[in-house]
Amino acid sequence: MSDCIFCKIAKKEIPAEFLYEDELVLAFKDVKPIAPVHVLIIPKRHIESIVNLRKADELLVGRMVMAAKDLAEKLQISKKGYKLLFRVGEQGGQEVPHVHLHLLGGAKLSENIRPI
Ligand code: 5GP
Ligand code: ZN
């Protein structure tokens, strides 16, 4: 997707603070962190949302979670714990239409989840 911001980051057309990369996924710091540690893990290939995942994407999704787990260890937030968050679609609050897993930690974080 030529106008997708995360595809541009994946193609290194837009700078980001990269923390991990392999053939399937990429991890970089969120530009507007909401926690002391806020990392985004994305597939390199454009997939709009979790809704668009197919059976063949199982390995990819597993890789995203494993990358998050390994990064949490590397960033020393594993012991105290952290949150992993996928926002999905409009009611899920997803703003960037390219699948991304938020790794959030470094402090105890509130969950103010309620209908608005
Ligand atoms: P969403 O609300 O879609 O789950 O989260 C999108 C996230 O992407 C937000 O936390 C936002 O700060 C982050 N983000 C948006 N644009 C950029 C960007 O250009 N660079 C980086 N590093 N993060 C971005
Ligand atoms: Zn994209």
PDB file of C-alpha atoms and ligand atoms in Angstrom:
ATOM      1  CA  MET A   1       0.000   0.000   0.000  1.00  0.00           C
ATOM      2  CA  SER A   2       1.764   3.125  -1.236  1.00  0.00           C
ATOM      3  CA  ASP A   3       0.017   5.592   1.098  1.00  0.00           C
ATOM      4  CA  CYS A   4       0.203   3.441   4.249  1.00  0.00           C
ATOM      5  CA  ILE A   5       2.408   4.992   6.935  1.00  0.00           C
ATOM      6  CA  PHE A   6       3.532   1.643   8.371  1.00  0.00           C
ATOM      7  CA  CYS A   7       4.349   0.286   4.882  1.00  0.00           C
ATOM      8  CA  LYS A   8       6.503   3.393   4.421  1.00  0.00           C
ATOM      9  CA  ILE A   9       8.229   2.686   7.745  1.00  0.00           C
ATOM     10  CA  ALA A  10       8.719  -0.971   6.674  1.00  0.00           C
ATOM     11  CA  LYS A  11      10.319   0.222   3.417  1.00  0.00           C
ATOM     12  CA  LYS A  12      12.504   2.669   5.425  1.00  0.00           C
ATOM     13  CA  GLU A  13      10.983   5.608   3.548  1.00  0.00           C
ATOM     14  CA  ILE A  14       9.985   7.176   6.888  1.00  0.00           C
ATOM     15  CA  PRO A  15      12.411   7.037   9.835  1.00  0.00           C
ATOM     16  CA  ALA A  16      11.633   5.121  13.000  1.00  0.00           C
ATOM     17  CA  GLU A  17      13.557   3.816  15.995  1.00  0.00           C
ATOM     18  CA  PHE A  18      13.796   0.159  15.030  1.00  0.00           C
ATOM     19  CA  LEU A  19      14.226  -2.437  17.753  1.00  0.00           C
ATOM     20  CA  TYR A  20      13.800  -5.700  15.839  1.00  0.00           C
ATOM     21  CA  GLU A  21      13.532  -6.970  12.290  1.00  0.00           C
ATOM     22  CA  ASP A  22      13.291 -10.352  10.599  1.00  0.00           C
ATOM     23  CA  GLU A  23      11.910 -11.537   7.262  1.00  0.00           C
ATOM     24  CA  LEU A  24       8.293 -11.271   8.436  1.00  0.00           C
ATOM     25  CA  VAL A  25       8.009  -8.579  11.098  1.00  0.00           C
ATOM     26  CA  LEU A  26       9.430  -5.290  12.246  1.00  0.00           C
ATOM     27  CA  ALA A  27       9.355  -3.555  15.642  1.00  0.00           C
ATOM     28  CA  PHE A  28       9.874   0.132  16.350  1.00  0.00           C
ATOM     29  CA  LYS A  29       9.138   2.679  19.069  1.00  0.00           C
ATOM     30  CA  ASP A  30       5.738   4.377  18.999  1.00  0.00           C
ATOM     31  CA  VAL A  31       6.166   8.039  18.042  1.00  0.00           C
ATOM     32  CA  LYS A  32       3.682   9.124  20.770  1.00  0.00           C
ATOM     33  CA  PRO A  33       4.323   6.704  23.640  1.00  0.00           C
ATOM     34  CA  ILE A  34       1.571   6.251  26.228  1.00  0.00           C
ATOM     35  CA  ALA A  35       3.787   4.176  28.534  1.00  0.00           C
ATOM     36  CA  PRO A  36       7.495   4.215  29.459  1.00  0.00           C
ATOM     37  CA  VAL A  37       7.918   1.308  27.017  1.00  0.00           C
ATOM     38  CA  HIS A  38       5.700   1.538  23.929  1.00  0.00           C
ATOM     39  CA  VAL A  39       6.744  -0.546  20.951  1.00  0.00           C
ATOM     40  CA  LEU A  40       4.770  -1.456  17.825  1.00  0.00           C
ATOM     41  CA  ILE A  41       5.260  -4.829  16.153  1.00  0.00           C
ATOM     42  CA  ILE A  42       4.004  -4.967  12.568  1.00  0.00           C
ATOM     43  CA  PRO A  43       3.979  -7.433   9.673  1.00  0.00           C
ATOM     44  CA  LYS A  44       6.202  -6.193   6.835  1.00  0.00           C
ATOM     45  CA  ARG A  45       3.424  -7.086   4.383  1.00  0.00           C
ATOM     46  CA  HIS A  46       0.399  -4.798   4.335  1.00  0.00           C
ATOM     47  CA  ILE A  47      -2.582  -6.321   6.163  1.00  0.00           C
ATOM     48  CA  GLU A  48      -5.245  -3.796   7.058  1.00  0.00           C
ATOM     49  CA  SER A  49      -6.626  -5.336  10.235  1.00  0.00           C
ATOM     50  CA  ILE A  50      -6.863  -8.509  12.304  1.00  0.00           C
ATOM     51  CA  VAL A  51     -10.190  -8.966  10.467  1.00  0.00           C
ATOM     52  CA  ASN A  52      -8.263  -9.556   7.240  1.00  0.00           C
ATOM     53  CA  LEU A  53      -6.046 -12.351   8.586  1.00  0.00           C
ATOM     54  CA  ARG A  54      -6.165 -15.706   6.838  1.00  0.00           C
ATOM     55  CA  LYS A  55      -5.302 -19.212   8.017  1.00  0.00           C
ATOM     56  CA  ALA A  56      -1.965 -18.869   6.194  1.00  0.00           C
ATOM     57  CA  ASP A  57      -1.070 -15.926   8.469  1.00  0.00           C
ATOM     58  CA  GLU A  58      -0.835 -18.099  11.607  1.00  0.00           C
ATOM     59  CA  LEU A  59       2.970 -18.177  11.492  1.00  0.00           C
ATOM     60  CA  LEU A  60       3.108 -14.415  11.010  1.00  0.00           C
ATOM     61  CA  VAL A  61       0.861 -13.673  13.991  1.00  0.00           C
ATOM     62  CA  GLY A  62       2.827 -16.116  16.125  1.00  0.00           C
ATOM     63  CA  ARG A  63       6.027 -14.362  15.080  1.00  0.00           C
ATOM     64  CA  MET A  64       4.581 -10.982  16.122  1.00  0.00           C
ATOM     65  CA  VAL A  65       3.746 -12.295  19.593  1.00  0.00           C
ATOM     66  CA  MET A  66       7.136 -13.999  19.962  1.00  0.00           C
ATOM     67  CA  ALA A  67       8.896 -10.783  18.868  1.00  0.00           C
ATOM     68  CA  ALA A  68       6.913  -8.861  21.518  1.00  0.00           C
ATOM     69  CA  LYS A  69       7.824 -11.419  24.178  1.00  0.00           C
ATOM     70  CA  ASP A  70      11.537 -11.331  23.255  1.00  0.00           C
ATOM     71  CA  LEU A  71      11.570  -7.520  23.170  1.00  0.00           C
ATOM     72  CA  ALA A  72       9.889  -7.375  26.590  1.00  0.00           C
ATOM     73  CA  GLU A  73      12.722  -9.510  27.947  1.00  0.00           C
ATOM     74  CA  LYS A  74      15.351  -7.397  26.201  1.00  0.00           C
ATOM     75  CA  LEU A  75      13.775  -4.187  27.529  1.00  0.00           C
ATOM     76  CA  GLN A  76      13.612  -5.713  31.019  1.00  0.00           C
ATOM     77  CA  ILE A  77       9.864  -5.428  31.557  1.00  0.00           C
ATOM     78  CA  SER A  78       9.120  -9.167  31.563  1.00  0.00           C
ATOM     79  CA  LYS A  79       9.481  -9.727  35.266  1.00  0.00           C
ATOM     80  CA  LYS A  80       6.984  -7.042  36.294  1.00  0.00           C
ATOM     81  CA  GLY A  81       4.689  -7.647  33.326  1.00  0.00           C
ATOM     82  CA  TYR A  82       3.264  -5.718  30.421  1.00  0.00           C
ATOM     83  CA  LYS A  83       0.292  -5.467  28.088  1.00  0.00           C
ATOM     84  CA  LEU A  84      -0.068  -6.638  24.478  1.00  0.00           C
ATOM     85  CA  LEU A  85      -2.809  -4.838  22.564  1.00  0.00           C
ATOM     86  CA  PHE A  86      -4.367  -5.233  19.124  1.00  0.00           C
ATOM     87  CA  ARG A  87      -6.951  -2.571  18.251  1.00  0.00           C
ATOM     88  CA  VAL A  88      -9.340  -3.800  15.569  1.00  0.00           C
ATOM     89  CA  GLY A  89     -11.434  -1.511  13.380  1.00  0.00           C
ATOM     90  CA  GLU A  90     -13.414   1.573  14.246  1.00  0.00           C
ATOM     91  CA  GLN A  91     -14.944   0.470  17.551  1.00  0.00           C
ATOM     92  CA  GLY A  92     -11.634  -1.113  18.534  1.00  0.00           C
ATOM     93  CA  GLY A  93     -10.048   2.325  18.229  1.00  0.00           C
ATOM     94  CA  GLN A  94      -7.654   1.363  15.415  1.00  0.00           C
ATOM     95  CA  GLU A  95      -6.261   4.483  13.769  1.00  0.00           C
ATOM     96  CA  VAL A  96      -3.542   3.115  11.491  1.00  0.00           C
ATOM     97  CA  PRO A  97      -4.992   0.604   8.976  1.00  0.00           C
ATOM     98  CA  HIS A  98      -1.973  -1.746   9.015  1.00  0.00           C
ATOM     99  CA  VAL A  99      -1.984  -4.512  11.660  1.00  0.00           C
ATOM    100  CA  HIS A 100       0.136  -3.622  14.690  1.00  0.00           C
ATOM    101  CA  LEU A 101       0.661  -5.124  18.106  1.00  0.00           C
ATOM    102  CA  HIS A 102       1.293  -2.646  20.922  1.00  0.00           C
ATOM    103  CA  LEU A 103       3.835  -3.709  23.569  1.00  0.00           C
ATOM    104  CA  LEU A 104       3.138  -1.508  26.605  1.00  0.00           C
ATOM    105  CA  GLY A 105       5.006  -1.583  29.890  1.00  0.00           C
ATOM    106  CA  GLY A 106       7.467  -0.052  32.287  1.00  0.00           C
ATOM    107  CA  ALA A 107       4.671   0.998  34.683  1.00  0.00           C
ATOM    108  CA  LYS A 108       1.356  -0.351  35.941  1.00  0.00           C
ATOM    109  CA  LEU A 109      -1.158   0.801  33.342  1.00  0.00           C
ATOM    110  CA  SER A 110      -4.846   1.474  33.882  1.00  0.00           C
ATOM    111  CA  GLU A 111      -7.576  -0.171  31.788  1.00  0.00           C
ATOM    112  CA  ASN A 112     -10.339   2.355  31.497  1.00  0.00           C
ATOM    113  CA  ILE A 113     -12.359   0.191  29.137  1.00  0.00           C
ATOM    114  CA  ARG A 114     -16.033   1.193  29.013  1.00  0.00           C
ATOM    115  CA  PRO A 115     -18.550   2.190  26.314  1.00  0.00           C
ATOM    116  CA  ILE A 116     -18.341   5.811  25.153  1.00  0.00           C
TER     117      ILE A 116
HETATM  118  P1  5GP B   1      -3.782   2.479  16.888  1.00  0.00           P
HETATM  119  O1  5GP B   1      -4.596   3.548  17.537  1.00  0.00           O
HETATM  120  O2  5GP B   1      -4.062   2.365  15.411  1.00  0.00           O
HETATM  121  O3  5GP B   1      -3.893   1.159  17.611  1.00  0.00           O
HETATM  122  O4  5GP B   1      -2.282   2.886  17.089  1.00  0.00           O
HETATM  123  C1  5GP B   1      -1.508   3.554  16.138  1.00  0.00           C
HETATM  124  C2  5GP B   1      -0.218   3.933  16.824  1.00  0.00           C
HETATM  125  O5  5GP B   1       0.707   4.293  15.823  1.00  0.00           O
HETATM  126  C3  5GP B   1      -0.359   5.130  17.767  1.00  0.00           C
HETATM  127  O6  5GP B   1       0.067   4.746  19.073  1.00  0.00           O
HETATM  128  C4  5GP B   1       0.539   6.182  17.147  1.00  0.00           C
HETATM  129  O7  5GP B   1       1.213   6.972  18.102  1.00  0.00           O
HETATM  130  C5  5GP B   1       1.480   5.359  16.295  1.00  0.00           C
HETATM  131  N1  5GP B   1       1.995   6.042  15.114  1.00  0.00           N
HETATM  132  C6  5GP B   1       1.247   6.707  14.189  1.00  0.00           C
HETATM  133  N2  5GP B   1       2.042   7.202  13.226  1.00  0.00           N
HETATM  134  C7  5GP B   1       3.310   6.842  13.540  1.00  0.00           C
HETATM  135  C8  5GP B   1       4.578   7.072  12.920  1.00  0.00           C
HETATM  136  O8  5GP B   1       4.692   7.718  11.871  1.00  0.00           O
HETATM  137  N3  5GP B   1       5.683   6.553  13.538  1.00  0.00           N
HETATM  138  C9  5GP B   1       5.582   5.828  14.701  1.00  0.00           C
HETATM  139  N4  5GP B   1       6.742   5.371  15.208  1.00  0.00           N
HETATM  140  N5  5GP B   1       4.410   5.594  15.310  1.00  0.00           N
HETATM  141  C10 5GP B   1       3.284   6.102  14.741  1.00  0.00           C
HETATM  142 ZN    ZN B   2       0.612  -0.926   5.270  1.00  0.00          ZN
END
